[in-house]
XYZ file of C-alpha atoms in Angstrom:
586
model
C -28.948 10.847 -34.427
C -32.132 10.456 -36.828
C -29.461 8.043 -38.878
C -29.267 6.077 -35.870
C -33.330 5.757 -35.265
C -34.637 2.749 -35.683
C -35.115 2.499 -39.587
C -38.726 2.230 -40.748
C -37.962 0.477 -43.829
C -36.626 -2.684 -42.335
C -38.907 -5.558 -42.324
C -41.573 -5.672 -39.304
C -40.146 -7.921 -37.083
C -36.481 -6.778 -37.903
C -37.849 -2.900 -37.078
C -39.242 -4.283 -33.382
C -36.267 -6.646 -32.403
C -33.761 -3.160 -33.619
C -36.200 -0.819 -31.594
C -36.482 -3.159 -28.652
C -32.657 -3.812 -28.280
C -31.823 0.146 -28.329
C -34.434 0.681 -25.948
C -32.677 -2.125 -23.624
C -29.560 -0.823 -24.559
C -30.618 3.377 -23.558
C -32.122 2.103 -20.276
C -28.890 -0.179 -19.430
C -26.629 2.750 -20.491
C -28.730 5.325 -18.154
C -28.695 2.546 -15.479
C -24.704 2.297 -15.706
C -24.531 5.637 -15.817
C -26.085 6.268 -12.142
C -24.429 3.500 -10.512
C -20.920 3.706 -12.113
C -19.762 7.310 -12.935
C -22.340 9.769 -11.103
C -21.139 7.398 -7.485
C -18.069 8.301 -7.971
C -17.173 10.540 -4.842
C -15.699 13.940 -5.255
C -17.106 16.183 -8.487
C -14.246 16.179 -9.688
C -14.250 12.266 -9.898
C -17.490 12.209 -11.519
C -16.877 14.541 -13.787
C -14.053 12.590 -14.850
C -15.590 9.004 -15.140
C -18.484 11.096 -17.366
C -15.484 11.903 -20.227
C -14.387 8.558 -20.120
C -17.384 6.744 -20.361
C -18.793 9.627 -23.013
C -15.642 9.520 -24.960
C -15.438 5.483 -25.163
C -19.066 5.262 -25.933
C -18.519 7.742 -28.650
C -15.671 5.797 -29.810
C -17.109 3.170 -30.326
C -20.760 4.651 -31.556
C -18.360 6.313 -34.338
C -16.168 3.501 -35.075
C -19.452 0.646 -35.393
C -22.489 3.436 -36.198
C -24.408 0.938 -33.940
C -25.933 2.717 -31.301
C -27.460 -0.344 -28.948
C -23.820 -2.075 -29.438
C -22.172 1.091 -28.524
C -24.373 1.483 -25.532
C -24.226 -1.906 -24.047
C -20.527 -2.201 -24.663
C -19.804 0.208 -22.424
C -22.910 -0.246 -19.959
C -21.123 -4.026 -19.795
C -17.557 -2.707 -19.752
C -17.827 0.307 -16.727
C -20.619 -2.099 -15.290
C -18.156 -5.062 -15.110
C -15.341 -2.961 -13.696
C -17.411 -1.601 -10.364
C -18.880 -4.924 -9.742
C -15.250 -6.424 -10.138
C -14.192 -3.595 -8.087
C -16.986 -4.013 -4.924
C -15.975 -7.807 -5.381
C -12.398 -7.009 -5.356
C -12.639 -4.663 -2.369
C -14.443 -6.930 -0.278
C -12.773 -10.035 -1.365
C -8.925 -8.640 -1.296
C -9.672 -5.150 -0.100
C -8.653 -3.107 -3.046
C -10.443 -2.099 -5.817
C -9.876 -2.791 -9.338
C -6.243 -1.060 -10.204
C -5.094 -0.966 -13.351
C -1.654 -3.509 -11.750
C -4.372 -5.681 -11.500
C -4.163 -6.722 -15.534
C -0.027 -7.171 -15.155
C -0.278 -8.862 -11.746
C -3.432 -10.718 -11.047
C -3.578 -12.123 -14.989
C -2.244 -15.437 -13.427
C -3.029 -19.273 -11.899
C -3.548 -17.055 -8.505
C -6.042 -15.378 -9.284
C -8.230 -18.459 -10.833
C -7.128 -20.608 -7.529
C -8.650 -17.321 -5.674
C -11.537 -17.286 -7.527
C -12.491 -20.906 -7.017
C -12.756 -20.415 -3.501
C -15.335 -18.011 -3.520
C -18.533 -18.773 -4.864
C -19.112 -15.310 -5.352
C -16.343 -14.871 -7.526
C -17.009 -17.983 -9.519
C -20.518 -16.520 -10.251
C -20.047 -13.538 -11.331
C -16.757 -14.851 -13.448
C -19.393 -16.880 -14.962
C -22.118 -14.170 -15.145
C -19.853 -11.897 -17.294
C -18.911 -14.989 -19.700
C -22.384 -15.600 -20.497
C -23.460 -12.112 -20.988
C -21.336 -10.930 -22.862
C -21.808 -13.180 -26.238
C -25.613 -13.305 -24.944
C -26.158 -9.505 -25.281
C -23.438 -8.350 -27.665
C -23.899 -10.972 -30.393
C -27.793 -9.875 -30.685
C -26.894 -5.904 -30.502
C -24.285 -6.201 -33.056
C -26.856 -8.658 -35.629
C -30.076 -6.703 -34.706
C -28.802 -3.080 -35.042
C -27.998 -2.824 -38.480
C -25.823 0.053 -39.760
C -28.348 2.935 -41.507
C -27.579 2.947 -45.532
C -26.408 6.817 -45.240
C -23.770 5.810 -42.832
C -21.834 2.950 -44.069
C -18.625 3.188 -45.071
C -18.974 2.962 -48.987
C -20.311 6.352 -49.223
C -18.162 9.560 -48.624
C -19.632 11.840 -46.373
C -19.757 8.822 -44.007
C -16.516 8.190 -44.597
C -15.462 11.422 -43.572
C -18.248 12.224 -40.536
C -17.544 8.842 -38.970
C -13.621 9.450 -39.285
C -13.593 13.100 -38.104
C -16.227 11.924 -35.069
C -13.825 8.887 -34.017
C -10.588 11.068 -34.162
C -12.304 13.773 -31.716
C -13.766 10.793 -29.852
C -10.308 9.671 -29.284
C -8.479 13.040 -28.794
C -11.159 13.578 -25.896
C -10.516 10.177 -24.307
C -6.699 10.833 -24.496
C -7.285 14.562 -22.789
C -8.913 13.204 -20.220
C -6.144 10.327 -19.757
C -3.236 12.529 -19.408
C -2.109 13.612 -15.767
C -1.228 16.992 -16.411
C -4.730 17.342 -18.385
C -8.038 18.919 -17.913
C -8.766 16.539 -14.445
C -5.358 16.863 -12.981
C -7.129 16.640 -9.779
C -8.330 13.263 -10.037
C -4.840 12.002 -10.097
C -2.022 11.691 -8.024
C -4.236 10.847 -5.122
C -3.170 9.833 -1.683
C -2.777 5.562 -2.262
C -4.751 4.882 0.817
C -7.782 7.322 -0.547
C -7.452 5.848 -3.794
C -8.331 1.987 -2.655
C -10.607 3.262 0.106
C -13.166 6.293 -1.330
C -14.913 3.719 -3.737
C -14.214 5.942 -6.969
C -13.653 2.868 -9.079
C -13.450 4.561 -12.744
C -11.125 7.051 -11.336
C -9.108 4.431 -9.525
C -8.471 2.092 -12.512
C -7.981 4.562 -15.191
C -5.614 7.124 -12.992
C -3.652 3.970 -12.061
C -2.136 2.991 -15.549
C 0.159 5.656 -14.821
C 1.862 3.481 -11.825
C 2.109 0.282 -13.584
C 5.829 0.734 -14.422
C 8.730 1.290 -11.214
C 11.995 3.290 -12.603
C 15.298 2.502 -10.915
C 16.281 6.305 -10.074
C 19.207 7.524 -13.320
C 22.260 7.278 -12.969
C 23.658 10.961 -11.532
C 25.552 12.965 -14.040
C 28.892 13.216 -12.185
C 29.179 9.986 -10.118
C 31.456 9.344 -7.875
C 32.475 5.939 -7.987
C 35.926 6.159 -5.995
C 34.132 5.771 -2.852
C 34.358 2.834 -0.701
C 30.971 0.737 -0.009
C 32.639 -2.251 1.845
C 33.611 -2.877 4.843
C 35.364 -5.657 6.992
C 32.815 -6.164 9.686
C 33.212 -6.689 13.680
C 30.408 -7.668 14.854
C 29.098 -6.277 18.519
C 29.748 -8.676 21.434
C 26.434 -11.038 21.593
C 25.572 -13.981 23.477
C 27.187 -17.390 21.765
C 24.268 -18.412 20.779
C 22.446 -16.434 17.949
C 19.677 -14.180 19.252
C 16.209 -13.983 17.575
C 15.098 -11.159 16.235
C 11.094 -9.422 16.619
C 10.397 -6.718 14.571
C 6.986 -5.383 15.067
C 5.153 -2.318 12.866
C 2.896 -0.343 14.752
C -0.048 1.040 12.616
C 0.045 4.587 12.306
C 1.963 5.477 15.523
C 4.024 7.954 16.698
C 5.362 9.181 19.697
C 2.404 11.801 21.157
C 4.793 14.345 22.587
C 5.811 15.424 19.340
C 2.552 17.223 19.370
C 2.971 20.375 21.435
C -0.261 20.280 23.050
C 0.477 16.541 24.501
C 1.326 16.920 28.005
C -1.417 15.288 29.693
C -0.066 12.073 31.556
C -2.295 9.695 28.979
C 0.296 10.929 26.593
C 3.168 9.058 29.274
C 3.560 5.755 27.648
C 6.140 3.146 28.252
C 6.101 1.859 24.650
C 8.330 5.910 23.863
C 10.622 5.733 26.712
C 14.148 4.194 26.852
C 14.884 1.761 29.615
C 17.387 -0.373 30.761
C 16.708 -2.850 28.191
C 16.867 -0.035 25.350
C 19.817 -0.131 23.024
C 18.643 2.638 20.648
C 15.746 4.362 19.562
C 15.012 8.010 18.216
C 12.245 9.523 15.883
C 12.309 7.744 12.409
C 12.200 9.117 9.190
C 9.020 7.700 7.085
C 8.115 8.220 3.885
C 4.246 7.748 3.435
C 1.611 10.399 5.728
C -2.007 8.502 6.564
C -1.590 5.309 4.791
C 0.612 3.388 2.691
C 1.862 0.771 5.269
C 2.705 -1.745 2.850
C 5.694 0.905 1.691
C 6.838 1.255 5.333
C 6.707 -3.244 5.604
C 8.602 -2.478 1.331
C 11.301 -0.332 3.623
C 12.265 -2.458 6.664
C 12.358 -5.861 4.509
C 14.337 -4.274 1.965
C 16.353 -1.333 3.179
C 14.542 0.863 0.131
C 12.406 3.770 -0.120
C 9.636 3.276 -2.402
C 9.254 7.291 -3.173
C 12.421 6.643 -5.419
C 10.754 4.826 -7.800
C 8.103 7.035 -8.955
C 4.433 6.484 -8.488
C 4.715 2.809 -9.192
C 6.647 2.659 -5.766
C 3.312 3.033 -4.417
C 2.585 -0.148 -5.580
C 5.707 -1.950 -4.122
C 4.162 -5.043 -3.209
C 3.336 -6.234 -6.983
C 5.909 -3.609 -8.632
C 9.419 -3.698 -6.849
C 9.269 -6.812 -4.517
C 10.037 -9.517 -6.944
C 12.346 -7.662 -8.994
C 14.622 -6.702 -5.207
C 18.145 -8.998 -4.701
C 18.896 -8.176 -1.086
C 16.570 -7.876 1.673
C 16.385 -8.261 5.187
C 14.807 -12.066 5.661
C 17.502 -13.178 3.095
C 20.621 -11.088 5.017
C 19.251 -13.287 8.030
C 18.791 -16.679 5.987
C 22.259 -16.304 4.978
C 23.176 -16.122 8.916
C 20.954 -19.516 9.555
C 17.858 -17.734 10.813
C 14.188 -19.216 9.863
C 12.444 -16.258 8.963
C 8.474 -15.932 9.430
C 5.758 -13.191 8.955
C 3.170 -13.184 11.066
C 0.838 -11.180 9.106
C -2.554 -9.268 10.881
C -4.558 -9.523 8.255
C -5.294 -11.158 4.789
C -2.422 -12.096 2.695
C -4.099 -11.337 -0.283
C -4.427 -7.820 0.557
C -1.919 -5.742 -1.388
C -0.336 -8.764 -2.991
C 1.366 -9.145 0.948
C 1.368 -13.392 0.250
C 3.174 -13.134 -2.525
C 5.344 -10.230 -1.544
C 6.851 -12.104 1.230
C 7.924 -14.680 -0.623
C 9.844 -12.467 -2.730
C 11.138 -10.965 -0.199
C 12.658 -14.316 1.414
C 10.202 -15.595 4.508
C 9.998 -19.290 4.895
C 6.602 -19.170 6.294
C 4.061 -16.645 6.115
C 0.982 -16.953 8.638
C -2.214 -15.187 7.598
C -4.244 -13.170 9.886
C -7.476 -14.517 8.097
C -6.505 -18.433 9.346
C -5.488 -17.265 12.796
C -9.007 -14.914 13.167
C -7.486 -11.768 12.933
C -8.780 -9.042 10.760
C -9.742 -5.328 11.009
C -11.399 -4.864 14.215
C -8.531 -7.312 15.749
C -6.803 -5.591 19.088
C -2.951 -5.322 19.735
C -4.009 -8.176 21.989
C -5.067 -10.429 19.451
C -2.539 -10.551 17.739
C -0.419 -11.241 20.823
C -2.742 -14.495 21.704
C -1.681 -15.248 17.871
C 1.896 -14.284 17.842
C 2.178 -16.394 21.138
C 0.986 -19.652 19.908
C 3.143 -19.080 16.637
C 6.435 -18.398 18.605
C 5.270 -21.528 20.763
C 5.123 -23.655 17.876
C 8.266 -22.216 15.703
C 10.577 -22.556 19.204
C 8.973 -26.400 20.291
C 9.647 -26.987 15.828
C 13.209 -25.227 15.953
C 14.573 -25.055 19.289
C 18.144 -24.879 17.777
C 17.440 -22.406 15.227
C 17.204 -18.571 15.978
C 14.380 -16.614 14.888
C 13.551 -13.720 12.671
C 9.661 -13.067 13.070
C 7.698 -9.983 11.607
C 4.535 -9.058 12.425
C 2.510 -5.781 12.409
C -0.466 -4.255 14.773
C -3.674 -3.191 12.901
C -6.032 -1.773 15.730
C -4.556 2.064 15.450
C -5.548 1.904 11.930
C -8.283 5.190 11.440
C -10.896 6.218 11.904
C -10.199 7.285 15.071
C -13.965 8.127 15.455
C -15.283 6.256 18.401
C -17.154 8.594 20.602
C -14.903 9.220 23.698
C -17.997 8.741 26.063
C -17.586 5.208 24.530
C -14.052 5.027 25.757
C -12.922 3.959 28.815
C -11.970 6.106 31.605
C -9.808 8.787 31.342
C -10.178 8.675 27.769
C -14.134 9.529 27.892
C -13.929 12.740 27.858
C -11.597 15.696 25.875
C -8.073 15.674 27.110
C -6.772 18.584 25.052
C -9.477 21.314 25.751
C -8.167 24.468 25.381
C -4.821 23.175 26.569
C -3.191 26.339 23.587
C -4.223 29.408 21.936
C -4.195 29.745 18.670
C -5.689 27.357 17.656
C -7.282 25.492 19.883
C -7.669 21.668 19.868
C -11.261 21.453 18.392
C -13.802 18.651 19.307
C -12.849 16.548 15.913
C -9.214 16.948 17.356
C -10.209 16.124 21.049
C -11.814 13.298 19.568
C -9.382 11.505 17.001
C -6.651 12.008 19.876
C -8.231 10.707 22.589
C -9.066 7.527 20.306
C -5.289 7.693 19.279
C -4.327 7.346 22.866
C -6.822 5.225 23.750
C -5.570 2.521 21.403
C -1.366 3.973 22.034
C -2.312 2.972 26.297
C -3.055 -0.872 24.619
C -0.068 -1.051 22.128
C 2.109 -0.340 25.041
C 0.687 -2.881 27.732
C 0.969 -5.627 24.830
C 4.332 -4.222 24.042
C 5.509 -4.744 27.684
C 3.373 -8.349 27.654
C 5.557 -9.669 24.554
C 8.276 -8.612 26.037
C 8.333 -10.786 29.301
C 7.257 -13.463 27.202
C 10.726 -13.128 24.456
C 12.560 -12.161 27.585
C 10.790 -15.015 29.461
C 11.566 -17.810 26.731
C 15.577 -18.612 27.743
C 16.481 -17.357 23.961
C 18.259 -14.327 23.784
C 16.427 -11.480 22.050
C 16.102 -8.283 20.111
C 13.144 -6.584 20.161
C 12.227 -3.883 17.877
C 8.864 -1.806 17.206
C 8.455 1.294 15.086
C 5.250 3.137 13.790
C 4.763 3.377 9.941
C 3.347 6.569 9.271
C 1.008 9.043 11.303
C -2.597 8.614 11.245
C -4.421 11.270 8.917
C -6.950 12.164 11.076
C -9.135 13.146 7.600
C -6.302 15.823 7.184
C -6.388 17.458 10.560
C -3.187 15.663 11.714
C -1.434 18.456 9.444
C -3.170 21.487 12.076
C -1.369 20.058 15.491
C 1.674 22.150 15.635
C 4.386 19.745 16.736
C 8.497 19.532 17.573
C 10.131 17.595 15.548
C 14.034 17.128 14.912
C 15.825 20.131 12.828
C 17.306 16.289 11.277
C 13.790 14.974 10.663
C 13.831 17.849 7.689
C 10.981 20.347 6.644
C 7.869 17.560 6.693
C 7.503 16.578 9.907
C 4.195 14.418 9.334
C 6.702 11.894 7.964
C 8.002 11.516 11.546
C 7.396 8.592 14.190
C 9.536 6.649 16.419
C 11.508 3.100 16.966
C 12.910 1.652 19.742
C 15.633 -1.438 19.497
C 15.948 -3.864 23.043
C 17.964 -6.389 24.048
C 17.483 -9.155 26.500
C 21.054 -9.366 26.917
C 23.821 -7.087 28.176
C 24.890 -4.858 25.037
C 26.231 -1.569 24.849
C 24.437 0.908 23.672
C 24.161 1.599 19.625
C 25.126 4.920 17.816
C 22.349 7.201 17.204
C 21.324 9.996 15.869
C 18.467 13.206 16.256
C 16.451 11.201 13.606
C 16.503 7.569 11.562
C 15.463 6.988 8.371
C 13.524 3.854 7.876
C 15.566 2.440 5.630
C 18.296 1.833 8.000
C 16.006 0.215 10.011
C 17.271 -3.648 8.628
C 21.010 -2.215 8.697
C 20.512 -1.491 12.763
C 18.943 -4.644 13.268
C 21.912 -6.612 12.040
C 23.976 -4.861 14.179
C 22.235 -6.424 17.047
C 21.924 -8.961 16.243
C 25.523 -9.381 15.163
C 25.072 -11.518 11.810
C 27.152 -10.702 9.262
C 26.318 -8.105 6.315
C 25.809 -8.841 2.788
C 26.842 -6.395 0.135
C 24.130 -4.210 0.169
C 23.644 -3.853 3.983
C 27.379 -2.631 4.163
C 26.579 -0.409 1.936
C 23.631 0.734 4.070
C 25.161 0.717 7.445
C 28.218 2.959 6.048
C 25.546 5.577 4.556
C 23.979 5.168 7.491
C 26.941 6.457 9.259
C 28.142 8.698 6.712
C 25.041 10.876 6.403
C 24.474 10.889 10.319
C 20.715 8.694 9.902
C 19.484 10.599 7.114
C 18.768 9.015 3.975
C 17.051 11.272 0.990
C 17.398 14.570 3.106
C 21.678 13.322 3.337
C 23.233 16.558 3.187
C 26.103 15.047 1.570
C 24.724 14.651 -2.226
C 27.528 13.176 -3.997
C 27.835 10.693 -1.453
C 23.830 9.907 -2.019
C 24.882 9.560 -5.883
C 27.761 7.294 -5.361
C 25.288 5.148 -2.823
C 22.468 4.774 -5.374
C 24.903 4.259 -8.309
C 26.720 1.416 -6.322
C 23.735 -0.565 -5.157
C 21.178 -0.319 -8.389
C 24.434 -0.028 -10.991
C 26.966 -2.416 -9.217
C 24.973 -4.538 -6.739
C 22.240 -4.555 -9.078
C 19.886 -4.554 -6.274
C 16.633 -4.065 -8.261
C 16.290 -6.697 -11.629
C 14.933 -5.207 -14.757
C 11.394 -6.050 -15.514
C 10.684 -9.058 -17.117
């Protein structure tokens, strides 16, 4: 360190601009240091932004032997990457993710970032410091005479110091490496704890989406076609409402739930009910964009590694069939009718890809966060007004998703309304018993369940209400987390639902029009969710949804848990080998 001092020797006012910029350079460092790595939230997290930062910086300090460079490099580089995460998060609510450089590197992104002020600021900010502070540090901080190159034992110090510099930084890059615990977190935790080093570095990882291998042993002598006979449906073609429910489920899974506010219409069959049964999801907490991935495209993202987590930017422009398209094909108009903002998660762009004509955003309708299962009726309600008045000829495929049973479930019950304002589940089993953090995030569960039914049964009458035949179908996505304590309820779940049964909810399927009802099984996997639909609605299969209504069939609802393995092989073989379902990367 005494070679990277300020030299003495230099001329005066050379010594005080080299002493003043490492001083602004140690205090910025510090500075980044406290607000960037030491925020970070669990210790494992911070320990982990530490090596990076410390093993960059010494990168860097080995590789220049400029110290105030060094430092303000990476003060501007982690500094630059939590402010563009805060922006990020509160502009497109996700942090800075290492997709981000493959996906938002485009004309988007600048036409985003002109409408913001904000954004054009701080774009501007970081062009104008940059040059302005490095330019100085690199001419002012001269390299000491001991250390330059030219001269052996710098040679060798500086070369042995950058090769540990970099062995450290690739340690503390590799999954299976000394902070193996900072990675493979839950997706929702990772764009919601505000971790940002740890969530851009431990996302490079899940950049890239694999299309599962080929098996070993395929068989490829089974059949995947079929010639279709579509169910008896009214002459003219029905449209079709499919509506998400944000982490729902039905409540008397749980064994404890047999209080009457766990009764709800929106889980019972009726006479309008053509099918429904638990469903088969693959994400636990969060992760509804890979539940929206799984209806629109009859895939499960968990097959394609990590980066199936990022679905949205990864897998859905690279996807051939999908639902919307199967129902373009059929002369539907398909719309989204999203809840929130369509630049969260890429959703905008991932609907195009996946084949809507129109895609309504939440943000331009007033719908966001705090919006009710109500609100986004009064919004759905207008838009079906307009799109039937607009195409009163053409049938209808609409999607659209609830947002208010989104967690925290944390609203005090004496908040609640009546009977919800007090604990329903006191004591109700032994062991355990259903603790006040229980009591609570249930009763707020149900609470928000008792207004997801009442505007299921209101948009109802009004399909049933509009003179255009109808199906109807709602499902939950995944079950809420409650921070983890979801996993202590001791629940009943279908032997067919397999070993994990917090990846269990529930769909229902109605029609407003005399059908008989549809085959079912103990449990359905959300994949076959699109496959059903058709069905109903009795438009005619493409290629890949024959394929998905025979394994449908053949493995009895199941999908991944299909006892029948070869036939799994010969399924995934035929639609990502044959059909070609999923496009190689460009």
């Amino acid at each position: 360190m005494t070679d990277l001092a300020a030299d003495p020797r230099l001329p005066g006012k050379r010594h005080l601009r080299q002493s003043a910029m490492r001083g602004f350079a140690l205090v910025a460092f510090v500075a980044m240091l406290a607000g960037v790595p030491l925020a970070e939230k669990l210790p494992i997290e911070k320990a982990f932004a530490l090596a990076i930062v410390g093993s960059l910086t010494l990168v860097l300090l080995f590789a220049t032997a400029r110290l105030a460079f060094s430092l303000l490099v990476a003060s501007l580089l982690f500094g630059a990457l939590a402010t563009a995460s805060m922006l990020k998060l509160e502009f497109l609510m996700t942090p800075a993710l290492a997709p981000d450089l493959k996906y938002y590197f485009n004309w988007q992104t600048i036409e985003v970032i002109y409408r913001y002020p904000v954004l054009i600021g701080f774009s501007g900010l970081v062009v104008i410091l940059i040059p302005l502070l490095l330019i100085p540090a690199w001419r002012w901080d001269s390299v000491p005479e001991r250390l330059r190159l030219r001269h052996w034992p710098a040679l060798i110090l500086r070369g042995c110091g950058l090769l540990a510099a970099l062995a450290l930084l690739t340690a503390s890059l590799i999954p299976a490496g000394p902070f193996a615990p900072a990675f493979n977190k839950p997706m929702w935790a990772t764009i919601t704890d505000r971790s940002y080093v740890t969530a851009f570095m431990t996302s490079f990882s899940d950049t890239e989406a694999h299309v599962p291998p080929t098996p070993a042993h395929v068989d490829r002598s089974i059949k995947w076609t079929i010639n279709q006979r579509a169910p008896v449906t009214p002459r003219q073609q029905p449209d079709v409402v499919a509506i998400l429910e944000e982490s729902t489920f039905d409540p008397h899974m749980l064994d404890a739930c047999t209080v009457p506010q766990c009764d709800l219409d929106m889980f019972k069959s009726g006479r309008y009910t053509r099918a429904g049964s638990p469903l088969i999801v693959h994400t636990f907490g969060g992760g509804t964009w890979t539940s929206e991935f799984a209806l629109e495209t009859g895939l499960a993202d968990v097959l394609f590694g990590n980066a199936g987590l990022y679905a949205p930017y990864s897998l859905a422009p690279r996807v051939e069939y999908s639902l919307p398209r199967a129902f373009k094909a059929a002369g539907y108009r398909v719309i989204a009718v999203y809840s929130h903002s369509g630049e969260f998660l890429n959703a905008r762009n991932a609907y195009a890809n996946y084949g809507f004509d129109q895609f309504y955003d939440g943000t331009d309708h007033g719908l966001g966060w705090e919006s009710t299962d109500a609100d986004l009726f009064e919004v759905f309600e207008q838009i079906y007004a307009d799109e039937t008045r607009a195409h009163p000829q053409q049938p209808l495929f609409i999607f659209t998703l609830t947002l208010h049973q989104h967690g925290p479930h944390m609203t005090p019950l004496e908040q609640l309304p009546a009977p919800f304002d007090k604990p329903l589940f006191r004591g109700k089993f032994k062991p355990p018993e259903l603790d006040d953090w229980l009591n609570l995030n249930l009763g707020n569960y149900l609470q928000r369940a008792a207004l997801s039914s009442r505007m299921l049964e209101s948009m109802r009458d009004l399909l049933w209400n509009s003179g255009r035949p109808t199906v109807l179908m709602h499902f939950g996505d995944h079950q809420p987390s409650f921070d983890g304590a979801m996993h202590a309820i001791p629940k009943t779940v279908p032997r067919a639902a397999g070993q994990n049964d917090s990846r269990v909810t529930y769909y229902r399927l109605l029609t407003s029009f005399p059908m008989k009802p549809m085959k079912t099984w103990d449990a359905l996997d959300i994949t076959y969710l699109g496959s059903m639909l058709l069905d109903a609605a009795g438009v005619p299969k493409d290629a890949f949804y024959q394929a998905n209504s025979l394994l449908r069939d053949r493995c009895k609802g199941r999908y991944l848990t299909c006892k029948d393995r070869n036939l799994l092989g010969s399924y995934h073989d035929y639609i990502f080998n044959t059909l070609k379902d999923v496009r190689d990367e460009e």
